[in-house]
XYZ file of C-alpha atoms in Angstrom:
521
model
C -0.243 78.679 15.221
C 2.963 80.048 17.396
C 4.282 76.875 17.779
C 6.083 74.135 15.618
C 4.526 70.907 15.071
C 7.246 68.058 14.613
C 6.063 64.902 13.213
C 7.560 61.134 13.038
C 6.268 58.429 10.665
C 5.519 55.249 12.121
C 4.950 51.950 10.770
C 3.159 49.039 12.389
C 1.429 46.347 11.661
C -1.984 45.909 13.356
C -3.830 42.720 14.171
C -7.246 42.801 12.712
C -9.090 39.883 14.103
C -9.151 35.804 13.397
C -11.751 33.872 12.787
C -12.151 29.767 13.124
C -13.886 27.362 11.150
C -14.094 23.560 10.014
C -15.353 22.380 6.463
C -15.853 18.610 5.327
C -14.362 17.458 1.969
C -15.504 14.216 0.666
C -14.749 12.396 -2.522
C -14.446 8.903 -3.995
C -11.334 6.920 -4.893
C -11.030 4.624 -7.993
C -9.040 1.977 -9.035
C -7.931 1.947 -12.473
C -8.069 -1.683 -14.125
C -4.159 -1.777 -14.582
C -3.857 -1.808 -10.433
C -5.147 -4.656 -7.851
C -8.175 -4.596 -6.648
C -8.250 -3.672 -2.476
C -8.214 -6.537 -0.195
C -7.614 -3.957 2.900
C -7.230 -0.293 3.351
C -3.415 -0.222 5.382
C -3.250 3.478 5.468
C -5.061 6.425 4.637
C -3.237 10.252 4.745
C -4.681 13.165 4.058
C -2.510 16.916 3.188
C -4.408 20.023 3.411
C -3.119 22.801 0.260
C -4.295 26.471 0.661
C -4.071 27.215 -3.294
C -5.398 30.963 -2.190
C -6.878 33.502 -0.144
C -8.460 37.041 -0.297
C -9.767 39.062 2.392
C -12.844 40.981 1.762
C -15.311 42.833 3.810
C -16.031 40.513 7.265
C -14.414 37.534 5.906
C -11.707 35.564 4.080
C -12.498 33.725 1.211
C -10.426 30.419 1.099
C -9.851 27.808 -1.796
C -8.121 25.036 -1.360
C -7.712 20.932 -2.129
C -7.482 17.885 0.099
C -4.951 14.901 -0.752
C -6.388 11.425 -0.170
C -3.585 8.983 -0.437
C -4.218 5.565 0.666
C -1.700 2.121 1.093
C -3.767 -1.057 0.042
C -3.237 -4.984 0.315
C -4.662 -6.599 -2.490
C -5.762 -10.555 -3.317
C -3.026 -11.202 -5.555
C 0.095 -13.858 -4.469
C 2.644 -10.388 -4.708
C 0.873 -9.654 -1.040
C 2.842 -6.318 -1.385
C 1.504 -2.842 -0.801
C -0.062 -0.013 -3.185
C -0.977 2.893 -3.709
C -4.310 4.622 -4.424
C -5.152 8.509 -4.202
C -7.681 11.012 -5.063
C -7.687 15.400 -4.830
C -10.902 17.142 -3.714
C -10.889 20.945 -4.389
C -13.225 23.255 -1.866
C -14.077 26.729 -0.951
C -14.990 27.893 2.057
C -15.387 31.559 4.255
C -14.021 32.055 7.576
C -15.454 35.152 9.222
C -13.121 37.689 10.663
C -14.819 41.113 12.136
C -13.448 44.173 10.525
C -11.532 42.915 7.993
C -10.917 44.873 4.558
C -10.373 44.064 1.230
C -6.335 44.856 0.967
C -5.276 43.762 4.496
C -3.377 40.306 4.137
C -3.676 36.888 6.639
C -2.663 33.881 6.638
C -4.356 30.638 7.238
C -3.600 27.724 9.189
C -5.044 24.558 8.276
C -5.193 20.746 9.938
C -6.884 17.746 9.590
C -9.112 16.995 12.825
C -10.549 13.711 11.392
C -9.906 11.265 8.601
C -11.903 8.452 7.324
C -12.693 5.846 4.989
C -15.390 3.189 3.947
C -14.611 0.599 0.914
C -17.756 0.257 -1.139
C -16.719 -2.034 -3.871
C -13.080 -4.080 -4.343
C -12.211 -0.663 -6.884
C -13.967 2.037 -5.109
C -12.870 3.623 -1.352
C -15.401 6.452 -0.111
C -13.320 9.400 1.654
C -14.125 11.971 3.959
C -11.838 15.017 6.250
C -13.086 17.495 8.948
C -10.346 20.808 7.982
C -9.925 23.282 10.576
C -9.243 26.740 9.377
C -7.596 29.233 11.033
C -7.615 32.577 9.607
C -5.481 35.445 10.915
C -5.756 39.213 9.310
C -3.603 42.125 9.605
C -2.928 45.228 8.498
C -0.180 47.335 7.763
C -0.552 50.880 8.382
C 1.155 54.004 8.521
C 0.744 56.677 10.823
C 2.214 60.273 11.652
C 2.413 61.293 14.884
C 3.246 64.708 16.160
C 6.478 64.007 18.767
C 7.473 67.502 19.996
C 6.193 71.065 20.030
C 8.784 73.736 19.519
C 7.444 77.216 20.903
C 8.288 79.717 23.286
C 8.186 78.812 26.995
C 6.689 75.403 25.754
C 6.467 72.727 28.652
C 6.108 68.958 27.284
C 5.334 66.219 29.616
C 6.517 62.761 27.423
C 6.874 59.283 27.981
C 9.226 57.029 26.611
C 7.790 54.090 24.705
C 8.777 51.221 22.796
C 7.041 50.241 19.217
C 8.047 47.337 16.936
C 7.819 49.006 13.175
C 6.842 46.280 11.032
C 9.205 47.405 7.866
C 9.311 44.653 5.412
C 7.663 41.785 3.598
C 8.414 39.327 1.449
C 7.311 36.929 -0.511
C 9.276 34.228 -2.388
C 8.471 30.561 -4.310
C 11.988 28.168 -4.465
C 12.389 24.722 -5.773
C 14.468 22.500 -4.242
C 15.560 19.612 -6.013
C 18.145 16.959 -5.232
C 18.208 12.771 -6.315
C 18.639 10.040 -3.910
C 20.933 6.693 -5.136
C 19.375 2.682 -3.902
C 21.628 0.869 -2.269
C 23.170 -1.997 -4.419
C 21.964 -4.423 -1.538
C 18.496 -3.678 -1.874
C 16.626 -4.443 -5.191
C 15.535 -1.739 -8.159
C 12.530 0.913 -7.005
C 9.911 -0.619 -8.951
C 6.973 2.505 -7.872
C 6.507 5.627 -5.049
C 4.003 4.395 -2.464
C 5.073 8.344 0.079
C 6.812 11.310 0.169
C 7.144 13.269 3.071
C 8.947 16.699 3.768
C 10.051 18.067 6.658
C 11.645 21.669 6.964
C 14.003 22.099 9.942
C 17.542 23.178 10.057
C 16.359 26.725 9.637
C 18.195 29.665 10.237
C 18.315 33.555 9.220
C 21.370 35.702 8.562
C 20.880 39.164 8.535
C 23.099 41.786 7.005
C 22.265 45.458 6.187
C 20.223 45.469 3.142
C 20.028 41.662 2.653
C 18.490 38.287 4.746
C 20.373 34.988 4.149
C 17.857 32.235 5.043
C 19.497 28.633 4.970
C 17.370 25.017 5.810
C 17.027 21.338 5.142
C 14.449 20.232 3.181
C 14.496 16.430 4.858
C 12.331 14.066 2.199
C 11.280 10.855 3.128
C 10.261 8.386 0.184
C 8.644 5.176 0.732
C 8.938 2.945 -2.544
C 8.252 -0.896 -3.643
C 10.520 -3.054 -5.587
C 9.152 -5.071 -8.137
C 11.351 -8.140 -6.929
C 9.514 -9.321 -4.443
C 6.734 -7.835 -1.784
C 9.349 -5.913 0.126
C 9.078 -1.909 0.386
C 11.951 0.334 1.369
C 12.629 3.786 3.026
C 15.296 6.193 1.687
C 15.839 9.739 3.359
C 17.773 12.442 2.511
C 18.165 15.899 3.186
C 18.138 18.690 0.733
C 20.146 21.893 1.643
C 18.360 25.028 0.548
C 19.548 28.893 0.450
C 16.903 31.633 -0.057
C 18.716 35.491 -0.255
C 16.441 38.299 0.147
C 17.488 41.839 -0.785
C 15.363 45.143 0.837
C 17.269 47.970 1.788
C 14.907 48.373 4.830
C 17.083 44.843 6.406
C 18.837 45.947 9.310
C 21.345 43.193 11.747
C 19.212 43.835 14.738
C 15.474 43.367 13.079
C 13.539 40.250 14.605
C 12.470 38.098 11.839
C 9.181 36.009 11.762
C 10.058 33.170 8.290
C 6.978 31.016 7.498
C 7.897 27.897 5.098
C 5.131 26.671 3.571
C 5.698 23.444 1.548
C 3.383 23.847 -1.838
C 4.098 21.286 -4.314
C 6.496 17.298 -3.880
C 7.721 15.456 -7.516
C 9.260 12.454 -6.893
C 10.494 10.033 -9.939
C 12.301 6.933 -10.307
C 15.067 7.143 -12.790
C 17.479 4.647 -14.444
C 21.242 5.183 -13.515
C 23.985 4.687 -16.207
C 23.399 0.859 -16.182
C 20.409 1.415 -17.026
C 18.538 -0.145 -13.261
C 15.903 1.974 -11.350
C 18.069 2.706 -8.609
C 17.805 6.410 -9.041
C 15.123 8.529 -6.814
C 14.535 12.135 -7.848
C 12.958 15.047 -5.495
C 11.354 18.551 -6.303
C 10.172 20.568 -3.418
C 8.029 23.471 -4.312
C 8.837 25.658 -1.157
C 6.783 28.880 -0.183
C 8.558 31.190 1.832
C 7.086 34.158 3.586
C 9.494 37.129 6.285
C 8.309 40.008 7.942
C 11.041 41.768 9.443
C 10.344 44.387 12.458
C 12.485 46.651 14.091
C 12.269 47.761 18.158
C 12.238 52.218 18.083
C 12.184 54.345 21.317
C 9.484 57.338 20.713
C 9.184 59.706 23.075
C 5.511 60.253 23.256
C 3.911 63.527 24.077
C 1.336 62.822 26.989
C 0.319 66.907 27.900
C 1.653 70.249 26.827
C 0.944 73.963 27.604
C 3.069 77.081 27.740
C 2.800 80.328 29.733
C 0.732 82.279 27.156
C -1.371 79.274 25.296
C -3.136 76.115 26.230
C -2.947 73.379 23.758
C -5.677 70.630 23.260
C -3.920 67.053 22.372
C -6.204 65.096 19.881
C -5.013 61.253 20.458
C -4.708 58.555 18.648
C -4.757 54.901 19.825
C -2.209 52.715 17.820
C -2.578 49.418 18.035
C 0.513 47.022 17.169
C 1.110 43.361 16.559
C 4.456 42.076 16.444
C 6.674 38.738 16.558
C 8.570 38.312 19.680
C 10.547 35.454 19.391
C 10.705 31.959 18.634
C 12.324 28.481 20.074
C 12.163 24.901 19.565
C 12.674 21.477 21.186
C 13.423 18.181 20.754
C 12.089 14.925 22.089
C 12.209 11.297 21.901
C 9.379 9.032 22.884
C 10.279 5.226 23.424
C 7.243 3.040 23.510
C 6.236 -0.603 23.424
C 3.056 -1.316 21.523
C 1.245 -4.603 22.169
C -1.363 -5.656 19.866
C -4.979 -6.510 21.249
C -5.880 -10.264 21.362
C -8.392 -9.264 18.008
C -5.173 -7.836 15.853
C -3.718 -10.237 13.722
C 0.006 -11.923 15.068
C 3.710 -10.432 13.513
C 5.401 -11.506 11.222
C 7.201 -9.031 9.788
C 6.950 -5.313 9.829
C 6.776 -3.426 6.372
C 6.257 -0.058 7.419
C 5.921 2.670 10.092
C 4.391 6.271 9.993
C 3.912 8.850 12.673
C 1.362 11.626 12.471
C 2.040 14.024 15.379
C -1.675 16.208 16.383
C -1.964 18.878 18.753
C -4.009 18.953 21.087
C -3.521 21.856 23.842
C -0.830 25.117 23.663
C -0.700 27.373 26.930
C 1.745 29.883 26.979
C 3.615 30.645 30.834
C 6.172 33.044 32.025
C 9.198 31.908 29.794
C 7.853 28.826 27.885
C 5.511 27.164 26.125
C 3.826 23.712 26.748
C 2.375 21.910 24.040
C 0.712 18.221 24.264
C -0.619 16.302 21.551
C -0.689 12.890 20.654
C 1.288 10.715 17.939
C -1.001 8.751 15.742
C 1.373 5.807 14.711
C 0.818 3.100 12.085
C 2.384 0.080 11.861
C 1.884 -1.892 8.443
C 3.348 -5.592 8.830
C 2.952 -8.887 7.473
C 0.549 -11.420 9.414
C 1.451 -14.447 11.149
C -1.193 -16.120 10.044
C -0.582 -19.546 7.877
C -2.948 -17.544 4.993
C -0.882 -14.632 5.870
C -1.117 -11.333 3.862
C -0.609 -7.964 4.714
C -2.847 -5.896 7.992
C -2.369 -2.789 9.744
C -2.299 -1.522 13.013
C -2.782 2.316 14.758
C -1.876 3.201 18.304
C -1.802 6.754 19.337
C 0.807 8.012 21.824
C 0.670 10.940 23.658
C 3.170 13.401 23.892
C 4.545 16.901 26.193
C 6.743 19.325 24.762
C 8.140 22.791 26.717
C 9.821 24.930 24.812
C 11.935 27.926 26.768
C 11.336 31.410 25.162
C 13.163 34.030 27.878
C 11.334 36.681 28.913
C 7.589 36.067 27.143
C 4.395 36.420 29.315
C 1.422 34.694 29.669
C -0.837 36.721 27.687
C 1.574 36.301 24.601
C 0.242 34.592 21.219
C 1.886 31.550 20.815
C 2.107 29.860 16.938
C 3.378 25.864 17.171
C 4.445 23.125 15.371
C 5.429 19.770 15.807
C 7.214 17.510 13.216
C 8.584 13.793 13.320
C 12.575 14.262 12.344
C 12.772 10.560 13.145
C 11.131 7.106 13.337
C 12.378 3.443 13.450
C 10.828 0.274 14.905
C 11.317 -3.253 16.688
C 9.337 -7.023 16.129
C 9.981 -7.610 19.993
C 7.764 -10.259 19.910
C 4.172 -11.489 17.048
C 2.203 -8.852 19.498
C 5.180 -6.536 20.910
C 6.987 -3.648 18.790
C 9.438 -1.246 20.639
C 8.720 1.810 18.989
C 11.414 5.050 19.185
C 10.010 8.852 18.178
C 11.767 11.871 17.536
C 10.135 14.723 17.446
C 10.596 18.199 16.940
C 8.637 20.786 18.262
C 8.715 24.860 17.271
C 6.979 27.816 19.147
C 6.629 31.460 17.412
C 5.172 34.422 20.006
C 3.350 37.227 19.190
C 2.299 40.120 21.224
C 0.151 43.301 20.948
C 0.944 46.572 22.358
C -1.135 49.962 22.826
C -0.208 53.568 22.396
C -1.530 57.031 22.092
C 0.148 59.825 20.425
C -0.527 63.064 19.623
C -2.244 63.454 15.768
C -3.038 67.093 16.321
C -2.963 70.138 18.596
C -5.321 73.241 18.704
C -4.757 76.326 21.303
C -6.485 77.352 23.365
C -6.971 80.575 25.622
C -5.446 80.908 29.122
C -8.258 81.755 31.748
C -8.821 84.916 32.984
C -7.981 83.947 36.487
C -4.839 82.666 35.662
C -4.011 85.793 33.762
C -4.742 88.151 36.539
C -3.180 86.093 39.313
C -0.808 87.425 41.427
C 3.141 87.005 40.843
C 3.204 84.615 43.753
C 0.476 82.444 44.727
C 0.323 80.193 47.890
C -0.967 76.760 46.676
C -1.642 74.212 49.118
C -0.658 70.297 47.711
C -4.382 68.386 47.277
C -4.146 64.273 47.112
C -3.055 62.947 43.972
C -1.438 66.334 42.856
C 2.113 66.398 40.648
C 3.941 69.502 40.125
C 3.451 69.254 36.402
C -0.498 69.628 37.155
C -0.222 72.604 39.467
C 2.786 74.360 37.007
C 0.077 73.674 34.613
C -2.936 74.885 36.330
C -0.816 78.536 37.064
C 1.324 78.379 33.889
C 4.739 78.243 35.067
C 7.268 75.505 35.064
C 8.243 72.584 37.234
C 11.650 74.092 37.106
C 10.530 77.809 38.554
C 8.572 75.875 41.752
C 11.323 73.798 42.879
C 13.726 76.775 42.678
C 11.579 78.750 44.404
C 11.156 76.075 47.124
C 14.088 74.596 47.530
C 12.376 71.444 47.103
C 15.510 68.799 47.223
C 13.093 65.960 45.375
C 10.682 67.215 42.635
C 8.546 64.068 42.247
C 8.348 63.761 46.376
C 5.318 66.407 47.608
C 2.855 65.178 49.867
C -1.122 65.929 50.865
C -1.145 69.011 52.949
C 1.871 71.148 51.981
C 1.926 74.536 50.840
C 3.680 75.816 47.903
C 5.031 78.954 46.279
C 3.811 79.138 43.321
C 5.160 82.104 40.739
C 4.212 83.477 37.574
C 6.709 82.993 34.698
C 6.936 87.324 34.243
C 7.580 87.057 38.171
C 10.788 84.516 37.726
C 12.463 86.436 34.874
């Protein structure tokens, strides 16, 4: 070949396919002979764990378990609360067209449905609907053929943006931190919850190295054994994560995935020997791609004055993170209890479980709406009185502003509770006060040819033995690339030899010299 083939690597990351799917985990619950024997189920919770994943031909292959924790009120005079839990391991396939083994994904798991039946005073019957959402991707690179050097060579290119997808990382950290009870409040007698929260986050990027910082915010509900009375400490835990890859750069776009694996939490003594010590480890999974925006100028036609080229094309098909926001909201609510509920006395406990339930994505924001499943675990009113339980859902809105996305973006959301508290307004009437806090990641896929190979080809015989000057007379939809083209010359030689004042303005109609390139020199 006369010419010079220059070639530019590229590397994307493409977006396979996902896939959707819902499994059922069921198991039993026993109570050992040390702990009361259940009265009334108070609470039941459920975490999802994805302990792994593999992509294989037309599928991911998922295991994972299912945490049943349930809060119980028992027969005995204590009338306090306890605990009572159970793990359920399963497997289960989510189908995703085209997928490889050696492509990644990740999955995306929530509980749709939890529930419960009590068989015997020791034995509680479980049972979750999962969702699973399975994304896969690959990362590819590709060469692409970005200019032709050559004599009298005449490139027609267009300038396009790709996001290179050029790292990713994968990192496990434990966070660990210990929590001191208040002197007014009795000794922790056992752990009834823990809950984590990540927020706080934030990425500092340097060349060669990303700082991630966060707050791992634990919540640990706990009983004393001095009485019937539980208790709520809270504390966050300040974590730093450095990653070193020489491919970092300031002005990448980040996409950081925290993925909270594993929660310890112990009651120790403190130096006077009391229980008034509460110890956290947070298993943390962490998970960055980084990409980086590049300008290619993409080769859409070429030819010369003496050869013809044939442009082979390749379609290259991108994913990439665009951006991400968040919001914060707080929902005030009063709850009145149905004339069936048992009366108020006092209220033990609160939880909030926020669910999704809709995501649309419009120009510059997402909108998310869900609904907050709240329970409310109190002491009756009743002269027998005891402990009882009651749920109210409350529904939420969230928009979160992302500048410049579009509607036909892929949006990724979450939505945590960074805050609950509670008021006995009345035996039937709690003021209830919500804060949550809701995140958005967008993703988007882009489209591009380039060239992945070029064979000549000859020039026609008419063309050859054309006169120096032609008269060519403009058809609709004409450019003066196509008709340089068609004759072999250059853009360049027509509008000199016109005097056309505006190359891209020729209309239906007009006639044109047109010269050969021997004719010009």
């Amino acid at each position: 070949m006369s010419v010079e083939l220059i070639r530019d690597i590229i590397n994307y990351e493409e977006l396979i396919g996902e896939g959707s799917s819902q499994t059922m985990v069921n198991g039993d619950i026993l109570i050992n002979d040390r702990s009361p024997e259940i009265s009334r189920v108070l609470n039941m919770d459920g975490k999802v764990l994805i302990l792994s994943s593999e992509v294989v031909e037309d599928k991911i292959i998922i295991e994972g378990k299912m945490n049943f924790d349930i809060l119980y009120a028992s027969y005995d005079e204590n009338r306090g609360i306890y605990k009572t839990g159970a793990s359920t391991t399963f497997t289960h396939n989510i189908q995703v067209a085209g997928a490889m083994p050696n492509m990644y994904c990740k999955i995306i798991p929530s509980i749709e449905h939890t529930e419960y039946e009590v068989l015997t005073n020791k034995k509680v019957k479980v049972n979750a609907v999962i969702n699973l959402k399975g994304i896969v991707y690959d990362r590819k690179t590709t060469e692409a053929i970005v200019d032709i050097k050559g004599q009298d060579v005449q490139l027609l290119k267009n300038a396009v943006e790709v996001d290179e997808c050029l790292i990713g990382d994968n990192a496990q950290i434990v966070i660990k931190g210990s929590m001191d009870i208040a002197e007014d409040r009795p000794q922790a007698d056992s752990i009834l919850k823990t809950d984590v929260n990540i927020h706080k986050k934030d990425i500092f990027l340097q060349d060669g190295k990303a700082i991630i910082n966060g707050c791992a915010h634990v919540r640990v509900l706990y009983d004393s054994n001095s009485g019937n009375d539980i208790y709520l400490n809270e504390q966050d835990l300040v974590f730093t994560h450095e990653i070193a890859m020489a491919e970092i750069k300031p002005n990448m776009r980040c996409d950081v995935y925290f993925k909270v694996e594993d929660v310890n939490t112990q009651i120790k003594e403190n130096e006077n020997g009391e229980k008034r010590i509460i110890e956290s480890e947070v298993v943390l999974g962490i998970s960055m791609k980084g990409y980086l925006k590049r300008e290619l100028q993409i080769i859409d036609d070429a030819y010369s004055s003496e050869e013809r080229y044939e442009l082979e094309k390749q379609s290259l098909k991108a994913n990439s993170f665009f951006g991400e926001g968040s919001d914060s909201q707080t929902i005030k609510e009063r709850i009145v209890l149905p004339s069936d509920a048992e009366a108020i006395a006092q209220i033990k406990h609160i939880s909030a479980k926020p669910i999704i339930t809709d995501v649309k994505v419009f120009e510059d924001k997402v909108a998310i709406e869900g609904i907050v499943s709240c329970c409310i675990m109190y002491m009756m009113a009743s002269e027998e009185g005891g402990m009882s339980s009651y749920e109210e859902e409350i529904p939420f809105k969230s928009v979160i502003d992302i500048p410049n996305i579009k509607i036909d973006m892929i949006p990724e959301v979450y939505v945590d509770v960074d805050h609950i508290s509670c008021e006995r307004i009345s035996p039937r009437e709690i003021d209830v006060k919500i804060i949550l806090e809701s995140s958005a990641k967008v993703f988007y896929k882009i489209s591009v040819e380039f060239v992945k190979a070029v064979v000549e080809s000859e020039i026609p015989e008419s063309i050859l033995n054309m006169p120096s000057i032609v008269i060519y007379v403009v058809q609709k939809n004409d450019t003066l690339w196509k008709i340089a083209k068609k004759y072999g010359t250059t853009i360049e030689d027509i509008v000199k030899i016109n005097d056309l004042q505006d190359a891209d303005n020729i209309m239906p109609g007009m006639k044109l010299l047109v010269p050969k390139k021997t004719f010009m020199k």
